[in-house]
XYZ file of C-alpha atoms in Angstrom:
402
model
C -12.830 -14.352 12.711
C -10.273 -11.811 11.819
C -10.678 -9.844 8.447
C -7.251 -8.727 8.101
C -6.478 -11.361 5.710
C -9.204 -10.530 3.543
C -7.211 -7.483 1.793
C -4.571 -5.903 1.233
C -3.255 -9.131 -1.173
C -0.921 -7.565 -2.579
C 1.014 -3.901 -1.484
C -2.083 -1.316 -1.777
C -1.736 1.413 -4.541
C -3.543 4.438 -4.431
C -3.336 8.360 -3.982
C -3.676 10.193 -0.862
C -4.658 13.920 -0.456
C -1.916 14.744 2.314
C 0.825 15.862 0.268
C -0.242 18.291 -1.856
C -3.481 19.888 0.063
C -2.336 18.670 3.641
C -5.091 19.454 6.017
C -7.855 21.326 3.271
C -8.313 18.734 0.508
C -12.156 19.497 -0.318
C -14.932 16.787 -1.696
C -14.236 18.558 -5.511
C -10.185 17.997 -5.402
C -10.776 14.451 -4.336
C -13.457 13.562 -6.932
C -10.900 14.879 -9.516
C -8.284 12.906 -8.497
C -10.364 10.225 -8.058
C -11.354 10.329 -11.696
C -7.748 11.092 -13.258
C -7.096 7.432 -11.423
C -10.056 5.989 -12.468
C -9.106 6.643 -16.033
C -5.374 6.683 -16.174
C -4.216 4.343 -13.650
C -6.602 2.001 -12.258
C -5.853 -0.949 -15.027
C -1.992 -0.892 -13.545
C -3.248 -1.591 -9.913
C -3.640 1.555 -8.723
C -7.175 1.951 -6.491
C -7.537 3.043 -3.217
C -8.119 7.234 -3.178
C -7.503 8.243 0.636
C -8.950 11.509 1.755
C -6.343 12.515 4.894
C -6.605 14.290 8.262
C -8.923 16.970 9.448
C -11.897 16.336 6.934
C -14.209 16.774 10.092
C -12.604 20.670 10.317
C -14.351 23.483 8.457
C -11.415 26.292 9.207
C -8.875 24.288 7.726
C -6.725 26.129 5.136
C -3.337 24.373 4.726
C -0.989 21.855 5.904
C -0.744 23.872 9.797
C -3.557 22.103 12.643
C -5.427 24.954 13.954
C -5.230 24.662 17.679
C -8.621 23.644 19.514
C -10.697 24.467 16.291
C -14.400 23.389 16.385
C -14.748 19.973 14.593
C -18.280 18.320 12.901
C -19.153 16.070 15.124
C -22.414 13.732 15.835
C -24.019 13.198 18.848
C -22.015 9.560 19.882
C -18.965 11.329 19.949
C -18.149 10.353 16.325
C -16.485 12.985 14.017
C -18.683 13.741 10.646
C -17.695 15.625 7.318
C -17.353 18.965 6.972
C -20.511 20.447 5.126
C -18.510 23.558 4.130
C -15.567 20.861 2.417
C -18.005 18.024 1.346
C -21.383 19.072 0.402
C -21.899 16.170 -0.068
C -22.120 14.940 3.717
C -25.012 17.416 4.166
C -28.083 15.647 6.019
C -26.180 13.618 8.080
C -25.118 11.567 5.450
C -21.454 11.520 6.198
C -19.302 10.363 3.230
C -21.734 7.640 2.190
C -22.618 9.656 -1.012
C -19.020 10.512 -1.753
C -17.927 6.884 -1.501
C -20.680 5.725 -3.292
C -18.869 7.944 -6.091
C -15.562 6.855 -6.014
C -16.927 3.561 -6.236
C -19.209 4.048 -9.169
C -15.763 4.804 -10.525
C -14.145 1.029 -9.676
C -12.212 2.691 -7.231
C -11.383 1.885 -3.330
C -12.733 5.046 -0.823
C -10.122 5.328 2.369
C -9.848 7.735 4.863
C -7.579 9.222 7.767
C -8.753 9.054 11.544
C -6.452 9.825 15.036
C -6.172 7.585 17.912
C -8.533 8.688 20.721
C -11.397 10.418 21.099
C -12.569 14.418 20.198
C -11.966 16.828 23.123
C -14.818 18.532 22.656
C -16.604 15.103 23.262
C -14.760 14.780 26.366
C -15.833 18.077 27.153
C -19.397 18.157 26.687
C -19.354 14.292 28.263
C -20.790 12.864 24.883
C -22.739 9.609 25.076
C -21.257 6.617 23.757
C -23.220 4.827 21.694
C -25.089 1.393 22.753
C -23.738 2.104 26.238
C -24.216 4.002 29.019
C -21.314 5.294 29.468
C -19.947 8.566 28.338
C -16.569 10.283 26.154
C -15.581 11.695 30.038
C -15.593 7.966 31.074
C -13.353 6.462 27.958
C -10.684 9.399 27.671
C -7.105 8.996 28.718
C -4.261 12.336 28.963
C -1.974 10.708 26.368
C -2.724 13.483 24.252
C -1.276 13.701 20.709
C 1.736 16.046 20.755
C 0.884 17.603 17.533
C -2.541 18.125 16.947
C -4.841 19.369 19.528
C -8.202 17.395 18.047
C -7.829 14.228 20.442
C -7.678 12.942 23.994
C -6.520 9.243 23.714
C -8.717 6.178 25.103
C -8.193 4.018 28.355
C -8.686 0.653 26.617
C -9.613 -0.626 30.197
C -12.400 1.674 30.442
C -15.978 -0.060 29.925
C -17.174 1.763 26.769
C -13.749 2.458 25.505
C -14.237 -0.549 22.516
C -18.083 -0.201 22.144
C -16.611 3.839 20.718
C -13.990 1.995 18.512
C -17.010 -0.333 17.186
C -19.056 2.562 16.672
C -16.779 4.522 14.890
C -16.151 1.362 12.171
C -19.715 0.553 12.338
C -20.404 4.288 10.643
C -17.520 3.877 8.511
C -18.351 0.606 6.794
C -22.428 2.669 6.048
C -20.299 5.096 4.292
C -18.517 2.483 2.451
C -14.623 2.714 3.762
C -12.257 0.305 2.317
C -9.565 1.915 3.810
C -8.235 3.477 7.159
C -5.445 5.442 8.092
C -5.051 5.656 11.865
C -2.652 8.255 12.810
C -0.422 8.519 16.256
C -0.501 5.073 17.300
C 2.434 3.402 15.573
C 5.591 4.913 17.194
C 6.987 4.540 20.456
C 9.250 7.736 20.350
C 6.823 9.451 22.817
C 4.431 7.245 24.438
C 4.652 3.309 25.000
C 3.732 0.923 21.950
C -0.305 1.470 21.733
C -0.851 -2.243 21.645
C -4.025 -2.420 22.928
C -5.700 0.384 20.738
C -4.166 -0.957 17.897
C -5.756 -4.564 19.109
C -9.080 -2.373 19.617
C -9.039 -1.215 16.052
C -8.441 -4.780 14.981
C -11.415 -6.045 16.826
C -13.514 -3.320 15.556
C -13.372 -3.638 12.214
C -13.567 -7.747 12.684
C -17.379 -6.569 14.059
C -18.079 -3.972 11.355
C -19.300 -6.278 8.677
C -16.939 -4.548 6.069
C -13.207 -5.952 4.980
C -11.329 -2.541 5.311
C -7.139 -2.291 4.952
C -6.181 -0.732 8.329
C -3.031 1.280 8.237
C -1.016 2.477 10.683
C 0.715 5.948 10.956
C 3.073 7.777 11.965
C 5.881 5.998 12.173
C 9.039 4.726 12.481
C 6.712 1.818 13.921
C 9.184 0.437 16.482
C 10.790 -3.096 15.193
C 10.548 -4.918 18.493
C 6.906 -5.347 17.908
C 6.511 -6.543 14.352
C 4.660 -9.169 15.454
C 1.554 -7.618 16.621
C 1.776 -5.266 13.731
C 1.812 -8.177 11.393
C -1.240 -9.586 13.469
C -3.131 -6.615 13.514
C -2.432 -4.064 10.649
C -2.065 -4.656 7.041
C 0.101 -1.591 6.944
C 2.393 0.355 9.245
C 5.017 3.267 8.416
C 8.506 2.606 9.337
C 9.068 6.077 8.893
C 8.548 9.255 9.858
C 7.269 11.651 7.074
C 9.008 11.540 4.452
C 9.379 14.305 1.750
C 11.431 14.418 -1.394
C 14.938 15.094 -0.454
C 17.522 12.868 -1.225
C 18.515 12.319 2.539
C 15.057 11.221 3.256
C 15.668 8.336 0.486
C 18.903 7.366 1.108
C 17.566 6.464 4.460
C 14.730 4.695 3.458
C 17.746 1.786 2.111
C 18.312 1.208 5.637
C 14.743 0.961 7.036
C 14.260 -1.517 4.000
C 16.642 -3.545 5.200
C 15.896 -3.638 8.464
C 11.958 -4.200 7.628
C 12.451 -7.009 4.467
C 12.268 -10.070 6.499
C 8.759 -8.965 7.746
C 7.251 -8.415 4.579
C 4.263 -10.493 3.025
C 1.321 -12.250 3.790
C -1.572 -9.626 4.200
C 0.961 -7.177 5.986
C 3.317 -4.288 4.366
C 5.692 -2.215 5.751
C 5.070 1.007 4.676
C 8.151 3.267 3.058
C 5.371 6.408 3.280
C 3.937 8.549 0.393
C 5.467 9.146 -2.999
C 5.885 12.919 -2.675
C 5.637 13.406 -6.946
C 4.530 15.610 -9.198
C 2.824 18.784 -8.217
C 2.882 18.539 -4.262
C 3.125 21.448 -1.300
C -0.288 23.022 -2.718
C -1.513 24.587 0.621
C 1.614 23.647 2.762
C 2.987 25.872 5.308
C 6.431 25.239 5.465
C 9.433 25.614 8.226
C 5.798 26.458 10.627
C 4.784 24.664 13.711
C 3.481 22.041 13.716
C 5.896 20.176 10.702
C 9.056 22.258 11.691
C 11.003 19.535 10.320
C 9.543 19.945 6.729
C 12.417 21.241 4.395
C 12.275 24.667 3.242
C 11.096 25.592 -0.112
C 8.247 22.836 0.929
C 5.207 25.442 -0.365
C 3.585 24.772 -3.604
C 6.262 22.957 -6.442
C 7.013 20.197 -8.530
C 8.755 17.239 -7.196
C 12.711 18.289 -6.231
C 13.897 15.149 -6.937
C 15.186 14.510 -10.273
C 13.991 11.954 -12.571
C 16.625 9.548 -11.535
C 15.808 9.980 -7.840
C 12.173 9.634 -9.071
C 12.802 6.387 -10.718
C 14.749 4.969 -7.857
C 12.058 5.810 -5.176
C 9.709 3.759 -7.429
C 11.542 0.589 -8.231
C 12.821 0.796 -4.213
C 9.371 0.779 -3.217
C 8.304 -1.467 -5.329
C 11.221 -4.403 -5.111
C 10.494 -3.845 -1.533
C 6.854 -4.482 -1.781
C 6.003 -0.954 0.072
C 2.232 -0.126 -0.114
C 2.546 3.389 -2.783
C 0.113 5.973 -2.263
C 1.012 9.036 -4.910
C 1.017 12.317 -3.050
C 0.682 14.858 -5.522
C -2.383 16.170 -7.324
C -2.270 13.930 -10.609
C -4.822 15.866 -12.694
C -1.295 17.883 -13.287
C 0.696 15.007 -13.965
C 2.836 15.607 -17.250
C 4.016 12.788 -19.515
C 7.041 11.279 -17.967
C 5.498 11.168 -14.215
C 2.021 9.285 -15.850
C 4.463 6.986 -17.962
C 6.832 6.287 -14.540
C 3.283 5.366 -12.481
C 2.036 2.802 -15.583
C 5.758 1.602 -15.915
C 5.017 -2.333 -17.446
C 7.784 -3.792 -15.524
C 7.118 -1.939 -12.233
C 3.502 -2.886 -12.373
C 4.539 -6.456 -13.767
C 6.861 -6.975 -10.485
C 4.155 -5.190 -8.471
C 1.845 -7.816 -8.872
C 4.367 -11.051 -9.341
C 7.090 -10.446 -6.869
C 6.774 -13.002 -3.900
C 9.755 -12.541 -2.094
C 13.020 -10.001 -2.700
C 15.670 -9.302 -0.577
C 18.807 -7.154 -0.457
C 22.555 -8.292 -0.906
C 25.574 -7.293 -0.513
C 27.720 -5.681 -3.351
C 31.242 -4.986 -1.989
C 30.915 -1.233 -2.906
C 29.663 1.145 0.091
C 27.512 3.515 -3.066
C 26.201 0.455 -4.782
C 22.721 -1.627 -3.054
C 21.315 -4.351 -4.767
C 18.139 -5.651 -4.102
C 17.279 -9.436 -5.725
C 13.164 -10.645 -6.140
C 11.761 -13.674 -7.095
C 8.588 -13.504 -8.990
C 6.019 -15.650 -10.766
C 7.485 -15.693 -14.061
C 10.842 -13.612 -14.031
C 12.962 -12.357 -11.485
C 14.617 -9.118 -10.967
C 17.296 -7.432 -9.844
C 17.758 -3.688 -9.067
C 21.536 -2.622 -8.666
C 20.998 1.627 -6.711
C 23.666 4.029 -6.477
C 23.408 5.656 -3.575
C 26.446 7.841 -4.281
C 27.530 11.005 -5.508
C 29.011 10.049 -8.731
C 28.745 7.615 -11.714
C 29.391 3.754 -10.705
C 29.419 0.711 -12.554
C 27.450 2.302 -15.477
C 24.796 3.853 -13.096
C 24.221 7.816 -12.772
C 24.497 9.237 -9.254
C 21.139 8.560 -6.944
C 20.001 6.281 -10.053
C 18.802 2.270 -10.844
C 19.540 -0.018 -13.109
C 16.558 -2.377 -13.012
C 16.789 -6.117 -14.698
C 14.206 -8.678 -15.478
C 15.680 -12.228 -15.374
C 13.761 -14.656 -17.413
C 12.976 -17.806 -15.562
């Protein structure tokens, strides 16, 4: 029987280490983050602390992939911490003693893996565990075209979902709640990865341990919602997304495009919240994230606190999974008092179904939700200048007593 209905009840909350140490977060950054959550905004839902790609890399410095760097790997072809980032995983032990951590904390303990399997597994024709078949045998040349870690898997390939099992089957000893798979869910430049994605599904049904599977990178192609919605409880319908106003005026139309689909174990997923102090260790206007905006090294949030307050109630009315990007022990006032808003989390948790609607003004969106006790409506300027009482790139938000 399928565990994807077991989570992801509501939108997940949580932080994610991606936006402000890209590729480098280290086992002390996380476990400080994990505690300014545990103690500031766990009661208002948020819980799930995601450490992001390259974890298994000990050269990694920044937000740039270093090409064909040696990864920490064990000897089934599985990627492992690296000792140098998380002492922790010293021994073998993996990131059993660093989840065990974050959940002596209350908290939720995700991480970030690609689609495929290591090159240098394919290379030194690593044996698959409980099978006698080997990484040479599994591999497929659909090779991620922005990171160099991965050859992808020939799902026909005998072995291919006994290496999927065994990868979950590790990941549920270390205590994983939640996983991020990236480079399966767009179809820009490969086919729909249906049957990987299917894979994934199946091996965390056999793992023994409910996890929230997310799906990355995005924009996760519309035409097959319905195996998302069967498989994942999350998938981006974007591509990253970074805080410029362009990249949010967007996300109105993906929203409305996406609403319909939304609910029932399954979230389409408006990306990170890029707030606060993000860009830490990011490399910007640099292969491999030439489309990053410049200026996108270590700062504060550029949007203002209106376009800050409009990405939150968006996401939110929308029912978006939100996963804060920025490190929060440096959170000042007004960004802690905008995560722990009491309406926002109110709606967060009672919304059932919202919608947008037409307003007969080209600047002006309105999105409508229906909720347990109230409902609420959220009229958005997306304009450049003041309309119908609202500030340019600003919300008026409502709560409409039943």
């Amino acid at each position: 029987m399928s565990r994807l209905k077991n989570v992801a009840h509501l939108p997940p909350k949580g932080w994610n280490s991606w936006d402000c140490y890209g590729a480098s977060v280290t086992e002390d950054e996380v476990l400080g983050n994990a505690e300014y959550m545990a103690k500031h905004l766990l009661p208002h839902g948020w819980e799930y602390v995601v450490v992001d790609i390259q974890w298994y890399e000990p050269t990694a410095r920044s937000s740039i992939y270093n090409a064909f760097a040696p990864l920490e790997m064990d000897g089934h072809a599985r990627l492992m911490p690296a000792v140098n980032r998380f002492p922790s995983a010293a021994g073998g032990k993996g990131f059993a003693p660093l989840g065990e951590k974050i959940h002596a904390m209350g908290l939720k303990f995700g991480i970030h893996m690609m689609r495929g399997i290591p090159r240098q597994a394919v290379h030194a024709n690593t044996p698959i565990l409980g099978t006698n078949r080997t990484a040479r045998d599994i591999a497929a040349n659909n090779i991620c075209p922005w990171n160099s870690d991965m050859y992808g898997v020939n799902p026909a390939a005998d072995g291919a979902q006994a290496y999927y099992d065994s990868l979950f089957a590790l990941y549920a000893s270390w205590g994983v709640d939640f996983v991020k798979v990236d480079d399966i869910a767009t179809s820009r430049l490969y086919p729909f990865f249906r049957e990987e994605i299917e894979m994934l599904r199946l091996a965390i049904d056999r793992c023994g341990r409910d996890m929230v599977l997310s799906l990355s990178p995005g924009p996760a192609p519309l035409e097959h919602a319905a195996a998302l919605k069967q498989n994942a409880n999350m998938w981006r319908m974007t591509d990253d997304y970074w805080d410029k106003w362009h990249y949010l005026k967007g996300m109105f139309e993906r929203c409305a495009k996406w609403w319909p689909l939304v609910g029932d174990h399954g979230w389409p997923d408006c990306d990170m919240l890029p707030l606060g102090h993000i860009g830490i260790r990011s490399v910007d206007g640099n292969w491999p994230h030439p489309w990053e905006p410049l200026g996108a090294n270590n700062r504060q949030t550029r949007f203002t606190r209106d376009e800050q307050r409009t990405m939150m109630v968006l996401w939110t009315i929308f029912r978006s999974p939100m996963f804060f990007g920025g490190e929060l022990r440096d959170n000042d006032d007004w960004t802690l008092a905008l995560l722990t808003d009491p309406l926002l989390v109110e709606m967060h948790r009672e919304i059932r179904k919202s919608w947008p609607e037409g307003s007969g003004n080209k600047d002006v969106v309105i999105w409508r939700a229906e909720g347990v006790s109230a409902d609420y409506v959220a009229r958005f300027n997306i304009g450049e200048v003041p309309v119908e009482g609202i500030p340019p790139h600003g919300v008026i938000l409502e709560r409409v007593v039943k």
